[in-house]
Amino acid sequence: MNEKALRLKERYRSNPGWYWLLASIFFFPILPEYVSPFILFAGFIVFKLQWSREGKKAKVGTLGKIMMGFMGLALVSVLWSDTKFSSFATAMLWWGMFLIEVMIYNLATTRKKIDKILSAMVVSGSLNGIVGAVQIVTYTLYRFDKIPKSMVFVTPFYRDLDKAVYEMLPFDISTSMWTSRASGFFSNPNLLATYMVIVFPISIYLFLNAKGKRAKAFYFMTNVLISVGISSTMTRAGCFIAIFGWIFMFIFLAKKYAKPMFQILIPTLCVIIPSILTRYGIIFKTVGKVSGGGSGGSEAKKSSAAHFQIWESLIDYLTNNIREFFIGHGFGIEKTGEVLLNEYGLDKPHAHNFILETWMELGIIGVVLLFVVFFCTFGKMLEINANNGKKFTLVFCVLTSMATYLIFGLTDYIFNSPKQIILLFILLGIAQAISYCYEKTLISDSHSLKEVAVQDLKNTIHQ
């Protein structure tokens, strides 16, 4: 035991920043919103001290530089923002979460380390799935009078601590809680669903490439638990996107991985389909009731109608306010909530769509900058010569994670909390790390783009 402890201590001393990076990625989705960032900040300090001691300079990479341009605009928007404190605080939060991208790019310099980062994400997601399952099962048993209310597993997990902390702050933070939908270690179901749709494709990659029966069984179980976590949130978009993600991956991976992909599909459908049916009030109608009253089906329909009303209102506002159309009203969702309430009588905190919300905050200029980041990310992944099964599944599953994350953001705001914002930077960091570790054909003009497209098509056909 002492020998193992000594070996672990030696490994930590040789590369402390790496272990803090793994800890940050693993614990961020598990700890409360007001604790997780400090783990990252402490880890970054350790990393910087290590790099200074070794005479190295931290690199940010191409994606990092473009993202810094976007975040620079966010910081400058404080000048014209009517909610300056909110804009400044939100911009600084983005700059803080950006540190994880820098750490990944500098520390995940081997293929083995990239896999370890992905494993940390999946295991963390699995633990959220377990908690979400217990939350929704105990709530369901309570609604059917099988257990007393005192036995219902608290939702969200840190509910009482959240209220105590937020009430001490000098500004208001909404503490509305969901009881009929699970949220794991996150503060609401949609936040948990955001993380789950990202780690779902990654868990499939790890399952497909696991070596040995034990590893195969382990990653199969993590995928099941992540599916359970998605289901427990009863987030319609999350459930549909998970199924869409599987279909999308199956189309490209079926030639080589048809059997294991179907093994994944069975538990996915078994736990997600009932959640969709419940959310629409087709089965377990009692479970669908929320504190405001009404069945799950009527509540889901009202939610959809409210989303369209929000989007129509904000499009109307942007097309009738020239300044906001181009540069927005300043970073942060506070002003968007005020506009929706004061101009359109909608008591909603944000746009429920990351494109519209970014447009409201930073104008069309901000939207363009953000999409340049996304296009460059997809471009970096497509540059990689994925000429074997593991590389192909890695690139494809990470691309799918990014795609499902952004698609989910079309019906909900995916940059609403530190736990959501950091997910973007983790994905960007992973994309840069993969690009660094694997052979690639750089896209510099239309000719190289054609070469990359042809190579990717050949790799897809040969899988």
Short mmCIF file of C-alpha atoms in Angstrom, two decimals:
data_model
loop_
_atom_site.label_atom_id
_atom_site.label_comp_id
_atom_site.label_asym_id
_atom_site.label_seq_id
_atom_site.Cartn_x
_atom_site.Cartn_y
_atom_site.Cartn_z
CA MET A 1 0.00 0.00 0.00
CA ASN A 2 2.84 2.37 0.92
CA GLU A 3 4.61 1.57 -2.34
CA LYS A 4 1.48 2.42 -4.34
CA ALA A 5 1.10 5.69 -2.43
CA LEU A 6 4.75 6.56 -3.07
CA ARG A 7 4.43 5.81 -6.80
CA LEU A 8 1.30 7.94 -7.01
CA LYS A 9 3.07 10.74 -5.15
CA GLU A 10 6.01 10.57 -7.54
CA ARG A 11 3.73 10.64 -10.59
CA TYR A 12 1.90 13.66 -9.18
CA ARG A 13 5.14 15.51 -8.49
CA SER A 14 6.36 14.87 -12.02
CA ASN A 15 3.26 16.46 -13.58
CA PRO A 16 0.96 18.11 -10.96
CA GLY A 17 -0.87 20.25 -13.51
CA TRP A 18 -2.10 17.13 -15.31
CA TYR A 19 -3.66 15.66 -12.18
CA TRP A 20 -5.32 18.96 -11.32
CA LEU A 21 -6.70 19.05 -14.86
CA LEU A 22 -8.25 15.59 -14.46
CA ALA A 23 -9.63 16.57 -11.06
CA SER A 24 -11.17 19.75 -12.50
CA ILE A 25 -12.86 17.89 -15.36
CA PHE A 26 -14.13 15.13 -13.07
CA PHE A 27 -15.34 17.26 -10.14
CA PHE A 28 -16.72 20.27 -12.05
CA PRO A 29 -20.03 18.51 -12.95
CA ILE A 30 -20.34 17.06 -9.43
CA LEU A 31 -19.61 19.96 -7.07
CA PRO A 32 -21.89 23.02 -6.65
CA GLU A 33 -21.66 25.92 -9.11
CA TYR A 34 -20.03 28.15 -6.48
CA VAL A 35 -17.33 25.57 -5.60
CA SER A 36 -16.33 24.03 -8.95
CA PRO A 37 -14.66 27.16 -10.43
CA PHE A 38 -12.26 27.37 -7.49
CA ILE A 39 -11.02 23.85 -8.22
CA LEU A 40 -10.22 25.03 -11.75
CA PHE A 41 -8.53 28.24 -10.57
CA ALA A 42 -6.38 26.31 -8.09
CA GLY A 43 -5.48 23.80 -10.79
CA PHE A 44 -4.49 26.56 -13.22
CA ILE A 45 -2.20 28.15 -10.63
CA VAL A 46 -0.51 24.77 -10.11
CA PHE A 47 -0.19 24.38 -13.90
CA LYS A 48 1.31 27.87 -14.35
CA LEU A 49 3.82 27.34 -11.54
CA GLN A 50 4.82 24.02 -13.11
CA TRP A 51 5.21 25.60 -16.56
CA SER A 52 7.26 28.49 -15.14
CA ARG A 53 9.50 26.06 -13.26
CA GLU A 54 10.05 24.10 -16.48
CA GLY A 55 10.69 27.25 -18.51
CA LYS A 56 7.65 26.74 -20.76
CA LYS A 57 5.07 29.20 -22.05
CA ALA A 58 1.38 28.29 -22.03
CA LYS A 59 -0.07 28.14 -25.56
CA VAL A 60 -3.67 29.00 -26.39
CA GLY A 61 -3.79 27.69 -29.98
CA THR A 62 -5.77 28.98 -32.94
CA LEU A 63 -9.17 28.24 -31.43
CA GLY A 64 -8.08 29.89 -28.20
CA LYS A 65 -7.06 33.07 -30.02
CA ILE A 66 -10.39 33.31 -31.85
CA MET A 67 -12.29 32.66 -28.63
CA MET A 68 -10.25 35.40 -26.93
CA GLY A 69 -11.52 37.76 -29.64
CA PHE A 70 -15.12 36.81 -28.79
CA MET A 71 -14.50 37.19 -25.06
CA GLY A 72 -12.72 40.49 -25.69
CA LEU A 73 -15.88 41.79 -27.35
CA ALA A 74 -17.87 40.52 -24.36
CA LEU A 75 -15.65 42.50 -22.01
CA VAL A 76 -15.77 45.66 -24.14
CA SER A 77 -19.60 45.45 -24.23
CA VAL A 78 -19.58 46.59 -20.59
CA LEU A 79 -19.08 50.11 -22.00
CA TRP A 80 -22.55 50.25 -23.58
CA SER A 81 -24.34 47.83 -21.26
CA ASP A 82 -27.18 49.07 -19.05
CA THR A 83 -26.42 46.21 -16.65
CA LYS A 84 -22.68 46.80 -16.29
CA PHE A 85 -22.09 44.60 -13.25
CA SER A 86 -23.88 41.65 -14.84
CA SER A 87 -22.01 42.14 -18.14
CA PHE A 88 -18.61 42.42 -16.47
CA ALA A 89 -19.20 39.46 -14.14
CA THR A 90 -20.43 37.24 -17.00
CA ALA A 91 -17.50 38.20 -19.24
CA MET A 92 -15.01 37.46 -16.46
CA LEU A 93 -16.71 34.13 -15.83
CA TRP A 94 -16.07 33.19 -19.48
CA TRP A 95 -12.44 34.26 -19.17
CA GLY A 96 -12.18 32.10 -16.05
CA MET A 97 -13.68 29.03 -17.69
CA PHE A 98 -11.35 29.58 -20.68
CA LEU A 99 -8.48 28.38 -18.45
CA ILE A 100 -9.60 24.76 -18.86
CA GLU A 101 -9.10 24.99 -22.64
CA VAL A 102 -5.56 26.29 -22.12
CA MET A 103 -4.77 23.50 -19.66
CA ILE A 104 -6.12 20.76 -21.95
CA TYR A 105 -4.23 22.06 -24.97
CA ASN A 106 -0.93 22.23 -23.07
CA LEU A 107 -1.23 19.10 -20.92
CA ALA A 108 -3.16 16.55 -23.06
CA THR A 109 -0.26 15.98 -25.41
CA THR A 110 -0.70 12.23 -26.01
CA ARG A 111 -3.53 10.05 -27.26
CA LYS A 112 -3.59 8.21 -23.93
CA LYS A 113 -4.12 11.46 -22.04
CA ILE A 114 -6.98 12.46 -24.34
CA ASP A 115 -8.68 9.14 -23.54
CA LYS A 116 -8.19 9.76 -19.82
CA ILE A 117 -9.91 13.15 -20.10
CA LEU A 118 -12.80 11.56 -21.97
CA SER A 119 -13.01 8.80 -19.33
CA ALA A 120 -13.13 11.39 -16.53
CA MET A 121 -16.05 13.11 -18.28
CA VAL A 122 -17.95 9.86 -18.79
CA VAL A 123 -17.48 8.61 -15.21
CA SER A 124 -18.58 11.99 -13.87
CA GLY A 125 -21.63 11.81 -16.15
CA SER A 126 -22.39 8.29 -14.90
CA LEU A 127 -22.42 9.47 -11.28
CA ASN A 128 -24.87 12.20 -12.28
CA GLY A 129 -26.95 9.50 -13.98
CA ILE A 130 -27.08 7.44 -10.78
CA VAL A 131 -28.17 10.42 -8.69
CA GLY A 132 -30.74 11.43 -11.34
CA ALA A 133 -32.16 7.89 -11.39
CA VAL A 134 -32.58 7.82 -7.61
CA GLN A 135 -34.17 11.28 -7.67
CA ILE A 136 -36.78 10.42 -10.29
CA VAL A 137 -37.54 6.92 -8.96
CA THR A 138 -38.09 8.08 -5.38
CA TYR A 139 -40.22 10.99 -6.59
CA THR A 140 -42.34 8.63 -8.69
CA LEU A 141 -42.82 6.24 -5.77
CA TYR A 142 -43.87 9.18 -3.61
CA ARG A 143 -46.40 10.41 -6.20
CA PHE A 144 -47.96 6.96 -6.25
CA ASP A 145 -48.05 6.89 -2.42
CA LYS A 146 -45.50 4.08 -2.16
CA ILE A 147 -43.07 5.97 0.07
CA PRO A 148 -43.38 9.05 2.32
CA LYS A 149 -42.15 12.45 1.12
CA SER A 150 -39.25 12.30 3.57
CA MET A 151 -37.75 9.41 1.56
CA VAL A 152 -37.65 11.35 -1.73
CA PHE A 153 -34.04 11.99 -2.74
CA VAL A 154 -33.57 15.76 -2.75
CA THR A 155 -33.73 17.50 -6.15
CA PRO A 156 -31.47 19.26 -6.91
CA PHE A 157 -28.81 17.50 -4.85
CA TYR A 158 -27.51 20.73 -3.26
CA ARG A 159 -30.93 22.39 -2.90
CA ASP A 160 -30.67 23.42 0.77
CA LEU A 161 -27.04 24.48 0.46
CA ASP A 162 -27.86 26.46 -2.72
CA LYS A 163 -30.58 28.42 -0.95
CA ALA A 164 -28.33 29.20 2.00
CA VAL A 165 -25.45 30.39 -0.20
CA TYR A 166 -27.56 32.41 -2.67
CA GLU A 167 -29.45 34.20 0.11
CA MET A 168 -26.13 35.48 1.50
CA LEU A 169 -25.14 37.09 -1.81
CA PRO A 170 -25.64 40.87 -2.30
CA PHE A 171 -27.57 40.25 -5.55
CA ASP A 172 -30.53 38.04 -6.45
CA ILE A 173 -30.10 34.57 -7.93
CA SER A 174 -33.19 32.54 -8.77
CA THR A 175 -33.56 29.48 -6.51
CA SER A 176 -36.64 27.99 -8.18
CA MET A 177 -36.45 24.23 -7.92
CA TRP A 178 -37.89 21.31 -9.89
CA THR A 179 -39.29 18.37 -7.95
CA SER A 180 -40.83 16.27 -10.74
CA ARG A 181 -37.70 16.17 -12.92
CA ALA A 182 -34.24 15.04 -11.84
CA SER A 183 -31.17 17.25 -12.05
CA GLY A 184 -28.41 15.09 -10.54
CA PHE A 185 -25.63 17.26 -9.10
CA PHE A 186 -26.73 20.19 -11.32
CA SER A 187 -29.09 22.96 -10.25
CA ASN A 188 -31.84 22.19 -12.78
CA PRO A 189 -32.79 19.43 -15.25
CA ASN A 190 -31.77 21.32 -18.39
CA LEU A 191 -28.24 21.85 -17.08
CA LEU A 192 -27.88 18.13 -16.40
CA ALA A 193 -29.30 17.31 -19.84
CA THR A 194 -26.68 19.61 -21.43
CA TYR A 195 -23.86 17.59 -19.91
CA MET A 196 -25.50 14.26 -20.69
CA VAL A 197 -25.93 14.93 -24.43
CA ILE A 198 -22.22 15.75 -24.60
CA VAL A 199 -20.91 12.68 -22.78
CA PHE A 200 -23.36 10.27 -24.46
CA PRO A 201 -21.40 10.09 -27.78
CA ILE A 202 -18.09 10.02 -25.87
CA SER A 203 -19.25 7.00 -23.85
CA ILE A 204 -20.01 5.24 -27.13
CA TYR A 205 -16.46 5.95 -28.38
CA LEU A 206 -14.97 4.51 -25.19
CA PHE A 207 -17.25 1.45 -25.38
CA LEU A 208 -16.40 0.74 -29.02
CA ASN A 209 -12.66 0.96 -28.37
CA ALA A 210 -12.50 -0.68 -24.93
CA LYS A 211 -9.93 -3.48 -24.64
CA GLY A 212 -10.94 -6.55 -22.66
CA LYS A 213 -14.29 -7.72 -21.30
CA ARG A 214 -14.07 -5.78 -18.04
CA ALA A 215 -13.39 -2.47 -19.79
CA LYS A 216 -16.14 -3.23 -22.32
CA ALA A 217 -18.64 -3.98 -19.55
CA PHE A 218 -17.59 -0.87 -17.61
CA TYR A 219 -18.12 1.54 -20.51
CA PHE A 220 -21.35 -0.20 -21.50
CA MET A 221 -22.62 0.47 -17.99
CA THR A 222 -21.50 4.11 -18.12
CA ASN A 223 -23.48 4.54 -21.34
CA VAL A 224 -26.55 3.00 -19.70
CA LEU A 225 -26.22 5.32 -16.69
CA ILE A 226 -25.81 8.36 -18.95
CA SER A 227 -28.96 7.32 -20.85
CA VAL A 228 -30.73 6.97 -17.50
CA GLY A 229 -29.50 10.44 -16.57
CA ILE A 230 -30.90 11.93 -19.78
CA SER A 231 -34.20 10.14 -19.20
CA SER A 232 -34.45 11.28 -15.57
CA THR A 233 -34.37 14.97 -16.60
CA MET A 234 -37.47 14.50 -18.77
CA THR A 235 -36.01 17.17 -21.03
CA ARG A 236 -37.66 16.55 -24.37
CA ALA A 237 -34.87 18.08 -26.45
CA GLY A 238 -32.23 16.09 -24.56
CA CYS A 239 -34.08 12.80 -25.06
CA PHE A 240 -34.69 13.36 -28.78
CA ILE A 241 -31.14 14.59 -29.37
CA ALA A 242 -29.65 11.51 -27.67
CA ILE A 243 -31.66 9.26 -30.01
CA PHE A 244 -30.72 11.45 -32.98
CA GLY A 245 -27.06 11.25 -31.91
CA TRP A 246 -27.18 7.45 -31.89
CA ILE A 247 -28.84 7.35 -35.34
CA PHE A 248 -26.28 9.80 -36.73
CA MET A 249 -23.36 7.75 -35.38
CA PHE A 250 -24.90 4.46 -36.49
CA ILE A 251 -25.13 5.66 -40.10
CA PHE A 252 -21.37 6.27 -40.22
CA LEU A 253 -20.19 3.50 -37.90
CA ALA A 254 -22.53 0.64 -38.82
CA LYS A 255 -20.17 -0.97 -41.33
CA LYS A 256 -17.66 -1.86 -38.63
CA TYR A 257 -19.57 -1.46 -35.35
CA ALA A 258 -23.18 -2.49 -36.11
CA LYS A 259 -23.43 -5.09 -33.34
CA PRO A 260 -22.01 -3.00 -30.46
CA MET A 261 -24.03 0.01 -31.65
CA PHE A 262 -27.22 -2.05 -31.37
CA GLN A 263 -26.10 -3.18 -27.91
CA ILE A 264 -25.99 0.47 -26.94
CA LEU A 265 -29.35 1.22 -28.56
CA ILE A 266 -31.42 -1.26 -26.52
CA PRO A 267 -30.91 0.30 -23.06
CA THR A 268 -30.97 3.79 -24.57
CA LEU A 269 -34.46 3.29 -25.99
CA CYS A 270 -35.68 1.36 -22.95
CA VAL A 271 -35.00 4.28 -20.60
CA ILE A 272 -35.46 7.30 -22.89
CA ILE A 273 -38.73 6.44 -24.69
CA PRO A 274 -40.70 6.15 -21.39
CA SER A 275 -39.35 9.56 -20.40
CA ILE A 276 -40.63 11.14 -23.63
CA LEU A 277 -44.04 9.49 -23.23
CA THR A 278 -44.23 10.66 -19.62
CA ARG A 279 -43.26 14.22 -20.53
CA TYR A 280 -46.15 14.36 -22.98
CA GLY A 281 -48.55 12.90 -20.43
CA ILE A 282 -49.14 9.63 -22.33
CA ILE A 283 -48.01 7.41 -19.43
CA PHE A 284 -47.43 8.06 -15.72
CA LYS A 285 -49.44 11.27 -15.93
CA THR A 286 -49.16 11.85 -12.20
CA VAL A 287 -45.37 12.10 -12.47
CA GLY A 288 -45.69 14.83 -15.03
CA LYS A 289 -47.46 17.18 -12.63
CA VAL A 290 -45.47 20.17 -11.57
CA SER A 291 -45.88 22.71 -8.82
CA GLY A 292 -47.89 24.98 -11.10
CA GLY A 293 -50.45 22.26 -11.81
CA GLY A 294 -51.41 20.50 -15.00
CA SER A 295 -50.38 17.21 -16.55
CA GLY A 296 -47.05 16.53 -18.17
CA GLY A 297 -48.63 16.70 -21.63
CA SER A 298 -50.23 20.11 -21.17
CA GLU A 299 -47.12 21.43 -19.42
CA ALA A 300 -44.94 20.29 -22.34
CA LYS A 301 -47.26 21.97 -24.88
CA LYS A 302 -47.27 25.21 -22.88
CA SER A 303 -43.47 25.10 -22.74
CA SER A 304 -43.22 24.73 -26.53
CA ALA A 305 -45.67 27.58 -27.10
CA ALA A 306 -43.72 29.81 -24.69
CA HIS A 307 -40.48 29.10 -26.55
CA PHE A 308 -41.95 30.23 -29.88
CA GLN A 309 -43.39 33.33 -28.22
CA ILE A 310 -39.96 34.22 -26.79
CA TRP A 311 -38.23 33.75 -30.15
CA GLU A 312 -40.81 35.80 -32.07
CA SER A 313 -40.58 38.60 -29.49
CA LEU A 314 -36.78 38.79 -29.58
CA ILE A 315 -36.63 38.72 -33.38
CA ASP A 316 -39.14 41.59 -33.38
CA TYR A 317 -37.01 43.49 -30.85
CA LEU A 318 -33.75 42.99 -32.74
CA THR A 319 -35.19 43.99 -36.11
CA ASN A 320 -36.61 47.18 -34.59
CA ASN A 321 -33.53 48.26 -32.61
CA ILE A 322 -30.57 48.96 -34.88
CA ARG A 323 -27.90 49.24 -32.16
CA GLU A 324 -28.88 45.96 -30.53
CA PHE A 325 -29.04 44.33 -33.96
CA PHE A 326 -25.34 45.05 -34.57
CA ILE A 327 -23.66 45.18 -31.13
CA GLY A 328 -26.30 43.96 -28.68
CA HIS A 329 -27.16 45.38 -25.27
CA GLY A 330 -24.13 44.01 -23.44
CA PHE A 331 -22.99 40.58 -22.28
CA GLY A 332 -25.13 38.67 -19.77
CA ILE A 333 -28.75 37.54 -19.80
CA GLU A 334 -30.08 40.08 -17.30
CA LYS A 335 -31.05 42.67 -19.92
CA THR A 336 -32.71 40.03 -22.12
CA GLY A 337 -34.95 39.07 -19.21
CA GLU A 338 -35.84 42.75 -18.69
CA VAL A 339 -36.71 43.21 -22.38
CA LEU A 340 -38.92 40.12 -22.44
CA LEU A 341 -40.76 41.24 -19.30
CA ASN A 342 -41.07 44.98 -19.93
CA GLU A 343 -41.56 44.98 -23.71
CA TYR A 344 -43.51 41.76 -24.24
CA GLY A 345 -44.90 40.76 -20.83
CA LEU A 346 -42.96 37.47 -20.76
CA ASP A 347 -41.45 36.56 -17.41
CA LYS A 348 -38.57 34.57 -18.87
CA PRO A 349 -34.88 34.88 -17.91
CA HIS A 350 -33.28 34.37 -21.34
CA ALA A 351 -33.88 33.59 -25.01
CA HIS A 352 -33.96 29.77 -24.69
CA ASN A 353 -31.77 29.75 -27.79
CA PHE A 354 -28.01 30.40 -27.74
CA ILE A 355 -27.99 32.13 -31.14
CA LEU A 356 -30.73 34.60 -30.25
CA GLU A 357 -29.29 35.16 -26.77
CA THR A 358 -25.83 35.89 -28.18
CA TRP A 359 -27.43 38.20 -30.76
CA MET A 360 -29.24 40.07 -27.98
CA GLU A 361 -26.06 40.40 -25.93
CA LEU A 362 -23.35 41.05 -28.54
CA GLY A 363 -25.29 41.69 -31.73
CA ILE A 364 -24.73 40.10 -35.10
CA ILE A 365 -20.98 40.75 -34.69
CA GLY A 366 -20.89 38.49 -31.63
CA VAL A 367 -22.87 35.76 -33.40
CA VAL A 368 -20.44 35.79 -36.34
CA LEU A 369 -17.41 35.60 -34.03
CA LEU A 370 -18.91 32.69 -32.09
CA PHE A 371 -19.69 30.78 -35.26
CA VAL A 372 -16.16 31.36 -36.56
CA VAL A 373 -15.03 29.46 -33.43
CA PHE A 374 -17.43 26.60 -34.21
CA PHE A 375 -16.50 26.41 -37.91
CA CYS A 376 -12.79 26.39 -37.08
CA THR A 377 -13.37 23.65 -34.50
CA PHE A 378 -15.16 21.43 -37.00
CA GLY A 379 -12.46 22.27 -39.55
CA LYS A 380 -9.68 21.18 -37.18
CA MET A 381 -11.42 17.86 -36.60
CA LEU A 382 -12.00 17.29 -40.33
CA GLU A 383 -8.30 17.95 -41.02
CA ILE A 384 -7.33 14.81 -39.09
CA ASN A 385 -6.53 11.78 -41.24
CA ALA A 386 -8.81 9.31 -39.43
CA ASN A 387 -7.49 6.28 -41.31
CA ASN A 388 -8.13 3.64 -38.63
CA GLY A 389 -11.07 2.59 -36.50
CA LYS A 390 -10.07 4.25 -33.23
CA LYS A 391 -9.13 7.59 -34.80
CA PHE A 392 -12.30 7.59 -36.89
CA THR A 393 -14.59 6.89 -33.91
CA LEU A 394 -12.74 9.45 -31.76
CA VAL A 395 -13.05 12.25 -34.30
CA PHE A 396 -16.60 11.35 -35.19
CA CYS A 397 -17.86 11.01 -31.60
CA VAL A 398 -16.24 14.30 -30.48
CA LEU A 399 -17.79 16.03 -33.51
CA THR A 400 -21.13 14.49 -32.55
CA SER A 401 -20.71 15.75 -28.97
CA MET A 402 -20.14 19.28 -30.22
CA ALA A 403 -23.07 19.01 -32.63
CA THR A 404 -25.51 17.67 -30.01
CA TYR A 405 -24.39 20.39 -27.59
CA LEU A 406 -25.14 23.11 -30.13
CA ILE A 407 -28.40 21.52 -31.29
CA PHE A 408 -29.56 21.33 -27.68
CA GLY A 409 -28.74 25.04 -27.48
CA LEU A 410 -31.37 25.81 -30.12
CA THR A 411 -34.13 25.18 -27.55
CA ASP A 412 -32.34 26.19 -24.35
CA TYR A 413 -29.56 28.60 -23.42
CA ILE A 414 -26.42 26.48 -23.03
CA PHE A 415 -24.17 29.19 -21.54
CA ASN A 416 -26.28 29.91 -18.48
CA SER A 417 -23.95 28.75 -15.68
CA PRO A 418 -20.28 27.91 -15.01
CA LYS A 419 -21.09 24.19 -15.39
CA GLN A 420 -22.51 24.81 -18.86
CA ILE A 421 -19.97 27.40 -20.05
CA ILE A 422 -16.98 25.21 -19.17
CA LEU A 423 -18.35 22.43 -21.39
CA LEU A 424 -17.73 24.59 -24.46
CA PHE A 425 -14.10 25.18 -23.45
CA ILE A 426 -13.56 21.50 -22.63
CA LEU A 427 -14.75 20.52 -26.11
CA LEU A 428 -12.59 23.20 -27.73
CA GLY A 429 -9.58 22.05 -25.70
CA ILE A 430 -10.16 18.42 -26.67
CA ALA A 431 -10.48 19.39 -30.35
CA GLN A 432 -7.15 21.25 -30.19
CA ALA A 433 -5.47 18.39 -28.31
CA ILE A 434 -6.66 15.83 -30.89
CA SER A 435 -5.48 18.09 -33.70
CA TYR A 436 -2.06 18.32 -32.02
CA CYS A 437 -1.70 14.56 -31.42
CA TYR A 438 -2.88 13.16 -34.75
CA GLU A 439 -1.60 13.43 -38.32
CA LYS A 440 -3.61 15.90 -40.35
CA THR A 441 -3.91 17.70 -43.67
CA LEU A 442 -4.14 21.43 -43.03
CA ILE A 443 -7.02 23.30 -44.68
CA SER A 444 -5.52 26.48 -46.15
CA ASP A 445 -7.45 26.95 -49.40
CA SER A 446 -10.18 25.40 -51.55
CA HIS A 447 -7.77 22.77 -52.93
CA SER A 448 -6.74 21.52 -49.47
CA LEU A 449 -10.40 21.57 -48.41
CA LYS A 450 -11.19 19.30 -51.36
CA GLU A 451 -8.33 16.96 -50.38
CA VAL A 452 -9.57 16.74 -46.80
CA ALA A 453 -13.15 16.09 -47.94
CA VAL A 454 -12.03 13.30 -50.28
CA GLN A 455 -9.85 11.73 -47.56
CA ASP A 456 -12.70 11.89 -45.01
CA LEU A 457 -15.06 10.27 -47.52
CA LYS A 458 -12.55 7.44 -48.13
CA ASN A 459 -12.09 6.91 -44.39
CA THR A 460 -15.86 6.74 -43.92
CA ILE A 461 -16.28 4.19 -46.72
CA HIS A 462 -13.45 2.01 -45.42
CA GLN A 463 -14.71 1.84 -41.83
#
